[in-house]
PDB file of C-alpha atoms in Angstrom:
ATOM      1  CA  GLN A  68      61.742  81.554 -76.964  1.00 71.00           C
ATOM      2  CA  LYS A  69      62.236  78.217 -77.248  1.00 76.00           C
ATOM      3  CA  GLU A  70      65.808  76.952 -77.661  1.00 89.00           C
ATOM      4  CA  VAL A  71      68.066  73.749 -77.977  1.00 94.00           C
ATOM      5  CA  GLU A  72      71.764  74.272 -77.187  1.00 95.00           C
ATOM      6  CA  GLN A  73      74.707  72.520 -78.086  1.00 95.00           C
ATOM      7  CA  ASN A  74      78.418  72.902 -77.758  1.00 87.00           C
ATOM      8  CA  SER A  75      79.578  74.008 -81.910  1.00 84.00           C
ATOM      9  CA  GLY A  76      82.618  71.915 -81.269  1.00 85.00           C
ATOM     10  CA  PRO A  77      84.811  70.454 -83.000  1.00 92.00           C
ATOM     11  CA  LEU A  78      84.915  67.315 -80.680  1.00 96.00           C
ATOM     12  CA  SER A  79      87.979  65.302 -81.626  1.00 97.00           C
ATOM     13  CA  VAL A  80      87.991  61.804 -80.365  1.00 97.00           C
ATOM     14  CA  PRO A  81      90.149  58.830 -81.190  1.00 97.00           C
ATOM     15  CA  GLU A  82      89.113  55.942 -83.317  1.00 98.00           C
ATOM     16  CA  GLY A  83      87.271  52.859 -80.762  1.00 97.00           C
ATOM     17  CA  ALA A  84      87.004  55.723 -78.237  1.00 97.00           C
ATOM     18  CA  ILE A  85      83.409  56.692 -77.270  1.00 97.00           C
ATOM     19  CA  ALA A  86      82.099  60.186 -78.150  1.00 97.00           C
ATOM     20  CA  SER A  87      79.857  62.234 -75.833  1.00 97.00           C
ATOM     21  CA  LEU A  88      77.387  64.569 -77.525  1.00 97.00           C
ATOM     22  CA  ASN A  89      75.262  66.845 -75.268  1.00 96.00           C
ATOM     23  CA  CYS A  90      72.351  69.159 -75.498  1.00 96.00           C
ATOM     24  CA  THR A  91      70.036  71.158 -73.255  1.00 96.00           C
ATOM     25  CA  TYR A  92      66.732  72.817 -73.850  1.00 94.00           C
ATOM     26  CA  SER A  93      64.756  75.658 -72.890  1.00 91.00           C
ATOM     27  CA  ASP A  94      61.070  74.391 -73.017  1.00 85.00           C
ATOM     28  CA  ARG A  95      60.137  71.914 -70.497  1.00 85.00           C
ATOM     29  CA  GLY A  96      57.038  71.314 -72.577  1.00 82.00           C
ATOM     30  CA  SER A  97      59.204  69.197 -74.999  1.00 83.00           C
ATOM     31  CA  GLN A  98      58.766  65.992 -74.749  1.00 81.00           C
ATOM     32  CA  SER A  99      60.409  64.007 -77.881  1.00 87.00           C
ATOM     33  CA  PHE A 100      64.115  64.500 -78.497  1.00 92.00           C
ATOM     34  CA  PHE A 101      65.794  63.552 -81.966  1.00 93.00           C
ATOM     35  CA  TRP A 102      69.262  63.012 -82.748  1.00 96.00           C
ATOM     36  CA  TYR A 103      70.589  63.484 -86.666  1.00 96.00           C
ATOM     37  CA  ARG A 104      73.593  63.283 -88.203  1.00 97.00           C
ATOM     38  CA  GLN A 105      74.503  65.506 -90.959  1.00 97.00           C
ATOM     39  CA  TYR A 106      77.854  64.694 -93.188  1.00 96.00           C
ATOM     40  CA  SER A 107      78.809  68.063 -94.919  1.00 93.00           C
ATOM     41  CA  GLY A 108      76.846  68.737 -98.145  1.00 90.00           C
ATOM     42  CA  LYS A 109      74.191  66.241 -97.097  1.00 93.00           C
ATOM     43  CA  SER A 110      70.893  66.399 -95.469  1.00 94.00           C
ATOM     44  CA  PRO A 111      70.226  65.420 -92.059  1.00 95.00           C
ATOM     45  CA  GLU A 112      69.868  62.015 -91.218  1.00 95.00           C
ATOM     46  CA  LEU A 113      67.572  60.388 -88.167  1.00 93.00           C
ATOM     47  CA  ILE A 114      69.953  58.370 -85.868  1.00 94.00           C
ATOM     48  CA  MET A 115      67.192  57.990 -82.800  1.00 92.00           C
ATOM     49  CA  PHE A 116      64.780  59.338 -80.613  1.00 91.00           C
ATOM     50  CA  ILE A 117      63.910  59.345 -77.224  1.00 93.00           C
ATOM     51  CA  TYR A 118      60.710  60.385 -75.174  1.00 88.00           C
ATOM     52  CA  SER A 119      61.108  58.743 -71.675  1.00 88.00           C
ATOM     53  CA  ASN A 120      63.859  59.771 -69.132  1.00 92.00           C
ATOM     54  CA  GLY A 121      66.860  57.327 -68.765  1.00 94.00           C
ATOM     55  CA  ASP A 122      68.511  55.747 -71.498  1.00 95.00           C
ATOM     56  CA  LYS A 123      67.990  54.375 -75.062  1.00 95.00           C
ATOM     57  CA  GLU A 124      70.344  52.172 -76.974  1.00 96.00           C
ATOM     58  CA  ASP A 125      70.679  51.336 -80.607  1.00 95.00           C
ATOM     59  CA  GLY A 126      73.701  49.726 -81.810  1.00 96.00           C
ATOM     60  CA  ARG A 127      76.419  51.921 -81.167  1.00 97.00           C
ATOM     61  CA  PHE A 128      74.690  54.931 -80.076  1.00 97.00           C
ATOM     62  CA  THR A 129      73.096  55.639 -76.597  1.00 97.00           C
ATOM     63  CA  ALA A 130      70.711  58.484 -76.605  1.00 97.00           C
ATOM     64  CA  GLN A 131      70.284  59.853 -72.708  1.00 97.00           C
ATOM     65  CA  LEU A 132      67.347  62.019 -71.405  1.00 96.00           C
ATOM     66  CA  ASN A 133      66.871  63.766 -68.171  1.00 95.00           C
ATOM     67  CA  LYS A 134      63.814  65.835 -68.320  1.00 93.00           C
ATOM     68  CA  ALA A 135      64.326  67.565 -64.617  1.00 93.00           C
ATOM     69  CA  SER A 136      67.778  68.716 -65.697  1.00 94.00           C
ATOM     70  CA  GLN A 137      66.431  69.624 -69.721  1.00 94.00           C
ATOM     71  CA  TYR A 138      69.220  67.677 -71.112  1.00 95.00           C
ATOM     72  CA  VAL A 139      69.730  65.295 -73.732  1.00 97.00           C
ATOM     73  CA  SER A 140      72.695  63.530 -74.886  1.00 97.00           C
ATOM     74  CA  LEU A 141      73.986  60.662 -77.085  1.00 97.00           C
ATOM     75  CA  LEU A 142      76.918  58.396 -76.805  1.00 98.00           C
ATOM     76  CA  ILE A 143      78.589  56.542 -79.647  1.00 98.00           C
ATOM     77  CA  ARG A 144      80.918  53.772 -78.481  1.00 98.00           C
ATOM     78  CA  ASP A 145      83.391  52.563 -80.504  1.00 98.00           C
ATOM     79  CA  SER A 146      83.800  55.955 -82.669  1.00 98.00           C
ATOM     80  CA  GLN A 147      84.742  55.214 -86.346  1.00 97.00           C
ATOM     81  CA  PRO A 148      86.315  57.633 -88.741  1.00 97.00           C
ATOM     82  CA  SER A 149      82.743  57.705 -90.976  1.00 97.00           C
ATOM     83  CA  ASP A 150      81.164  58.613 -87.731  1.00 97.00           C
ATOM     84  CA  SER A 151      82.888  62.142 -88.427  1.00 97.00           C
ATOM     85  CA  ALA A 152      79.719  64.669 -88.912  1.00 97.00           C
ATOM     86  CA  THR A 153      77.513  67.311 -87.366  1.00 97.00           C
ATOM     87  CA  TYR A 154      75.131  66.047 -84.776  1.00 97.00           C
ATOM     88  CA  LEU A 155      71.973  67.953 -84.414  1.00 96.00           C
ATOM     89  CA  CYS A 156      69.850  67.497 -81.266  1.00 96.00           C
ATOM     90  CA  ALA A 157      65.863  68.761 -82.031  1.00 93.00           C
ATOM     91  CA  ALA A 158      63.309  69.191 -79.507  1.00 90.00           C
ATOM     92  CA  LEU A 159      59.874  68.521 -80.966  1.00 84.00           C
ATOM     93  CA  ASN A 160      57.979  71.411 -79.890  1.00 72.00           C
ATOM     94  CA  TYR A 161      54.443  70.034 -79.541  1.00 65.00           C
ATOM     95  CA  GLY A 162      51.088  72.034 -79.115  1.00 59.00           C
ATOM     96  CA  GLY A 163      47.939  70.557 -79.520  1.00 52.00           C
ATOM     97  CA  SER A 164      47.778  69.322 -83.114  1.00 48.00           C
ATOM     98  CA  GLN A 165      51.089  70.667 -84.403  1.00 55.00           C
ATOM     99  CA  GLY A 166      54.599  70.170 -84.268  1.00 64.00           C
ATOM    100  CA  ASN A 167      57.653  71.507 -85.296  1.00 77.00           C
ATOM    101  CA  LEU A 168      61.432  70.591 -84.357  1.00 84.00           C
ATOM    102  CA  ILE A 169      63.426  73.071 -82.941  1.00 88.00           C
ATOM    103  CA  PHE A 170      67.125  72.367 -83.679  1.00 92.00           C
ATOM    104  CA  GLY A 171      70.522  73.134 -81.955  1.00 94.00           C
ATOM    105  CA  LYS A 172      73.052  74.091 -84.077  1.00 94.00           C
ATOM    106  CA  GLY A 173      75.010  71.243 -83.970  1.00 95.00           C
ATOM    107  CA  THR A 174      78.116  69.600 -82.840  1.00 96.00           C
ATOM    108  CA  LYS A 175      81.156  68.987 -85.383  1.00 96.00           C
ATOM    109  CA  LEU A 176      82.467  65.390 -84.440  1.00 97.00           C
ATOM    110  CA  SER A 177      85.968  64.740 -85.780  1.00 97.00           C
ATOM    111  CA  VAL A 178      87.036  60.733 -85.022  1.00 97.00           C
ATOM    112  CA  LYS A 179      90.931  60.731 -85.881  1.00 96.00           C
ATOM    113  CA  PRO A 180      92.325  57.309 -87.166  1.00 94.00           C
TER     114      PRO A 180
ATOM    115  CA  LYS B1398      60.182  52.498 -99.980  1.00 68.00           C
ATOM    116  CA  ALA B1399      61.210  55.428-101.656  1.00 83.00           C
ATOM    117  CA  GLY B1400      62.770  58.583 -99.651  1.00 94.00           C
ATOM    118  CA  VAL B1401      61.741  62.073 -99.339  1.00 97.00           C
ATOM    119  CA  THR B1402      62.818  63.711-102.697  1.00 97.00           C
ATOM    120  CA  GLN B1403      63.168  67.440-103.799  1.00 98.00           C
ATOM    121  CA  THR B1404      63.585  69.181-107.005  1.00 98.00           C
ATOM    122  CA  PRO B1405      65.425  71.077-108.245  1.00 98.00           C
ATOM    123  CA  ARG B1406      68.757  70.239-105.856  1.00 97.00           C
ATOM    124  CA  TYR B1407      70.344  72.919-106.995  1.00 97.00           C
ATOM    125  CA  LEU B1408      69.120  76.848-108.139  1.00 97.00           C
ATOM    126  CA  ILE B1409      70.794  80.231-108.979  1.00 98.00           C
ATOM    127  CA  LYS B1410      68.398  83.073-108.676  1.00 98.00           C
ATOM    128  CA  THR B1411      68.961  86.758-108.893  1.00 98.00           C
ATOM    129  CA  ARG B1412      67.722  89.348-106.352  1.00 98.00           C
ATOM    130  CA  GLY B1413      63.757  89.951-106.739  1.00 98.00           C
ATOM    131  CA  GLN B1414      62.906  87.015-108.563  1.00 98.00           C
ATOM    132  CA  GLN B1415      60.811  84.150-107.125  1.00 98.00           C
ATOM    133  CA  VAL B1416      61.527  80.930-106.818  1.00 98.00           C
ATOM    134  CA  THR B1417      59.226  77.518-106.271  1.00 98.00           C
ATOM    135  CA  LEU B1418      61.052  74.397-104.509  1.00 98.00           C
ATOM    136  CA  SER B1419      58.940  71.010-104.584  1.00 98.00           C
ATOM    137  CA  CYS B1420      58.984  68.008-102.002  1.00 98.00           C
ATOM    138  CA  SER B1421      57.617  64.539-102.141  1.00 98.00           C
ATOM    139  CA  PRO B1422      56.885  62.880 -98.922  1.00 97.00           C
ATOM    140  CA  ILE B1423      57.646  59.208 -98.035  1.00 95.00           C
ATOM    141  CA  SER B1424      54.728  57.357 -99.382  1.00 94.00           C
ATOM    142  CA  GLY B1425      52.065  57.115 -96.656  1.00 92.00           C
ATOM    143  CA  HIS B1426      52.946  60.370 -95.014  1.00 92.00           C
ATOM    144  CA  ARG B1427      50.843  63.105 -94.878  1.00 92.00           C
ATOM    145  CA  SER B1428      52.539  65.773 -92.703  1.00 91.00           C
ATOM    146  CA  VAL B1429      55.398  67.964 -94.669  1.00 94.00           C
ATOM    147  CA  SER B1430      57.854  70.435 -92.843  1.00 93.00           C
ATOM    148  CA  TRP B1431      60.029  72.735 -94.519  1.00 96.00           C
ATOM    149  CA  TYR B1432      63.338  74.160 -93.294  1.00 95.00           C
ATOM    150  CA  GLN B1433      66.192  76.662 -93.713  1.00 97.00           C
ATOM    151  CA  GLN B1434      69.256  75.925 -92.952  1.00 96.00           C
ATOM    152  CA  THR B1435      72.117  78.428 -93.183  1.00 95.00           C
ATOM    153  CA  PRO B1436      75.663  78.344 -91.735  1.00 90.00           C
ATOM    154  CA  GLY B1437      74.877  81.383 -89.057  1.00 88.00           C
ATOM    155  CA  GLN B1438      71.348  80.305 -88.118  1.00 90.00           C
ATOM    156  CA  GLY B1439      71.368  76.438 -88.629  1.00 91.00           C
ATOM    157  CA  LEU B1440      68.103  75.135 -89.328  1.00 93.00           C
ATOM    158  CA  GLN B1441      65.359  76.981 -88.810  1.00 93.00           C
ATOM    159  CA  PHE B1442      61.317  75.654 -88.781  1.00 91.00           C
ATOM    160  CA  LEU B1443      59.564  77.605 -91.975  1.00 94.00           C
ATOM    161  CA  PHE B1444      56.205  75.814 -91.963  1.00 91.00           C
ATOM    162  CA  GLU B1445      54.183  72.637 -91.621  1.00 91.00           C
ATOM    163  CA  TYR B1446      51.574  70.931 -93.924  1.00 93.00           C
ATOM    164  CA  PHE B1447      49.023  68.272 -93.315  1.00 91.00           C
ATOM    165  CA  SER B1448      46.109  67.523 -95.263  1.00 91.00           C
ATOM    166  CA  GLU B1449      46.609  70.656 -97.079  1.00 94.00           C
ATOM    167  CA  THR B1450      46.300  72.944 -94.455  1.00 93.00           C
ATOM    168  CA  GLN B1451      48.778  75.200 -93.009  1.00 92.00           C
ATOM    169  CA  ARG B1452      49.152  73.342 -89.276  1.00 87.00           C
ATOM    170  CA  ASN B1453      52.167  75.656 -87.912  1.00 85.00           C
ATOM    171  CA  LYS B1454      54.607  78.428 -89.243  1.00 88.00           C
ATOM    172  CA  GLY B1455      57.927  79.819 -88.251  1.00 89.00           C
ATOM    173  CA  ASN B1456      58.992  83.329 -87.934  1.00 89.00           C
ATOM    174  CA  PHE B1457      59.745  84.181 -91.280  1.00 94.00           C
ATOM    175  CA  PRO B1458      58.582  86.755 -93.568  1.00 95.00           C
ATOM    176  CA  GLY B1459      55.244  86.484 -95.671  1.00 95.00           C
ATOM    177  CA  ARG B1460      57.753  86.310 -99.029  1.00 97.00           C
ATOM    178  CA  PHE B1461      57.826  82.746 -97.663  1.00 98.00           C
ATOM    179  CA  SER B1462      54.618  80.346 -98.562  1.00 97.00           C
ATOM    180  CA  GLY B1463      53.594  77.151 -99.234  1.00 97.00           C
ATOM    181  CA  ARG B1464      50.864  74.619-100.007  1.00 97.00           C
ATOM    182  CA  GLN B1465      50.316  71.115-100.248  1.00 98.00           C
ATOM    183  CA  PHE B1466      48.237  69.182-102.459  1.00 97.00           C
ATOM    184  CA  SER B1467      45.715  66.364-102.043  1.00 96.00           C
ATOM    185  CA  ASN B1468      48.721  63.461-102.519  1.00 95.00           C
ATOM    186  CA  SER B1469      50.764  65.434 -99.824  1.00 95.00           C
ATOM    187  CA  ARG B1470      53.371  66.689-102.257  1.00 98.00           C
ATOM    188  CA  SER B1471      54.126  70.077-100.982  1.00 98.00           C
ATOM    189  CA  GLU B1472      55.727  73.264-102.697  1.00 98.00           C
ATOM    190  CA  MET B1473      56.770  76.298-101.243  1.00 98.00           C
ATOM    191  CA  ASN B1474      57.445  79.682-102.812  1.00 98.00           C
ATOM    192  CA  VAL B1475      59.750  82.619-102.173  1.00 98.00           C
ATOM    193  CA  SER B1476      59.092  85.781-103.887  1.00 96.00           C
ATOM    194  CA  THR B1477      61.098  89.046-104.160  1.00 97.00           C
ATOM    195  CA  LEU B1478      64.205  87.045-103.130  1.00 98.00           C
ATOM    196  CA  GLU B1479      67.221  88.901-101.564  1.00 98.00           C
ATOM    197  CA  LEU B1480      70.539  87.889-100.989  1.00 97.00           C
ATOM    198  CA  GLY B1481      70.191  86.509 -97.426  1.00 96.00           C
ATOM    199  CA  ASP B1482      67.767  83.851 -98.809  1.00 98.00           C
ATOM    200  CA  SER B1483      70.719  81.680-100.236  1.00 97.00           C
ATOM    201  CA  ALA B1484      70.382  78.680 -97.948  1.00 97.00           C
ATOM    202  CA  LEU B1485      69.905  74.775 -98.059  1.00 97.00           C
ATOM    203  CA  TYR B1486      66.115  74.560 -98.231  1.00 98.00           C
ATOM    204  CA  LEU B1487      64.940  70.909 -96.526  1.00 97.00           C
ATOM    205  CA  CYS B1488      61.738  69.451 -96.263  1.00 96.00           C
ATOM    206  CA  ALA B1489      61.055  66.388 -94.083  1.00 94.00           C
ATOM    207  CA  SER B1490      58.026  64.292 -94.205  1.00 93.00           C
ATOM    208  CA  SER B1491      56.154  62.364 -91.304  1.00 90.00           C
ATOM    209  CA  TRP B1492      53.275  60.342 -90.826  1.00 86.00           C
ATOM    210  CA  THR B1493      51.480  62.787 -89.002  1.00 75.00           C
ATOM    211  CA  GLY B1494      53.868  65.129 -87.828  1.00 64.00           C
ATOM    212  CA  LEU B1495      52.974  64.704 -84.311  1.00 66.00           C
ATOM    213  CA  GLU B1496      54.533  63.440 -80.984  1.00 61.00           C
ATOM    214  CA  GLY B1497      56.012  59.996 -81.724  1.00 60.00           C
ATOM    215  CA  ASN B1498      56.389  60.242 -85.339  1.00 73.00           C
ATOM    216  CA  GLU B1499      59.865  60.757 -86.733  1.00 84.00           C
ATOM    217  CA  GLN B1500      60.783  63.234 -89.307  1.00 88.00           C
ATOM    218  CA  PHE B1501      62.675  62.519 -92.128  1.00 92.00           C
ATOM    219  CA  PHE B1502      64.520  64.615 -94.859  1.00 95.00           C
ATOM    220  CA  GLY B1503      64.906  64.701 -98.081  1.00 97.00           C
ATOM    221  CA  PRO B1504      68.514  65.932 -99.807  1.00 97.00           C
ATOM    222  CA  GLY B1505      67.524  69.505 -99.969  1.00 97.00           C
ATOM    223  CA  THR B1506      67.752  72.361-102.607  1.00 98.00           C
ATOM    224  CA  ARG B1507      70.449  74.582-102.547  1.00 97.00           C
ATOM    225  CA  LEU B1508      69.013  78.060-103.527  1.00 98.00           C
ATOM    226  CA  THR B1509      71.988  80.626-104.267  1.00 98.00           C
ATOM    227  CA  VAL B1510      70.532  84.286-105.036  1.00 98.00           C
ATOM    228  CA  LEU B1511      73.147  86.350-106.833  1.00 97.00           C
TER     229      LEU B1511
END
């Protein structure tokens, strides 16, 4: 069973701090990883994706991938109250000519003013 | 460019009925995937369509089916509705659905089964 695991939280950080969200995956064949943000009552919104080992930065967001440890993380710098949401980690289950996302259950982030 | 659209946004049905949900992907996207989201199970993959063909299927019973039209619009159908089918149904589109192509979600259809 291919799984993606996340700490459900809630993770609470003060405004301006760095929020660190973590995710592990079970399928070593997974190559692509995605972070989505989901506000309550809304659909998931893609934040960023990462394919290669190491760090990938986009504005206040940094995704980190360690394939040897099967670990993905998302850092949010200078956290804002508007970042309060559930963050979903997903691995692309790619098999030949098809692919689907396997999602973790999400980590709820709360940024306190 | 317009995003993924889903209709209807809300639906209330009773047990035993059937329902059809519609998804229009982002223009140019040929892959449409469907997911079910519930508080207990999170987001679970239902199936994916590309060029009118189902390419991939999740672990859902045969009551859940779908199809894709030549314009890439997709529909999913749930027959003989059960209380446990109450969920947010999301569709996501991407250019090919393969590695390297991000999936973008529509607003979802909230289905309530009474």
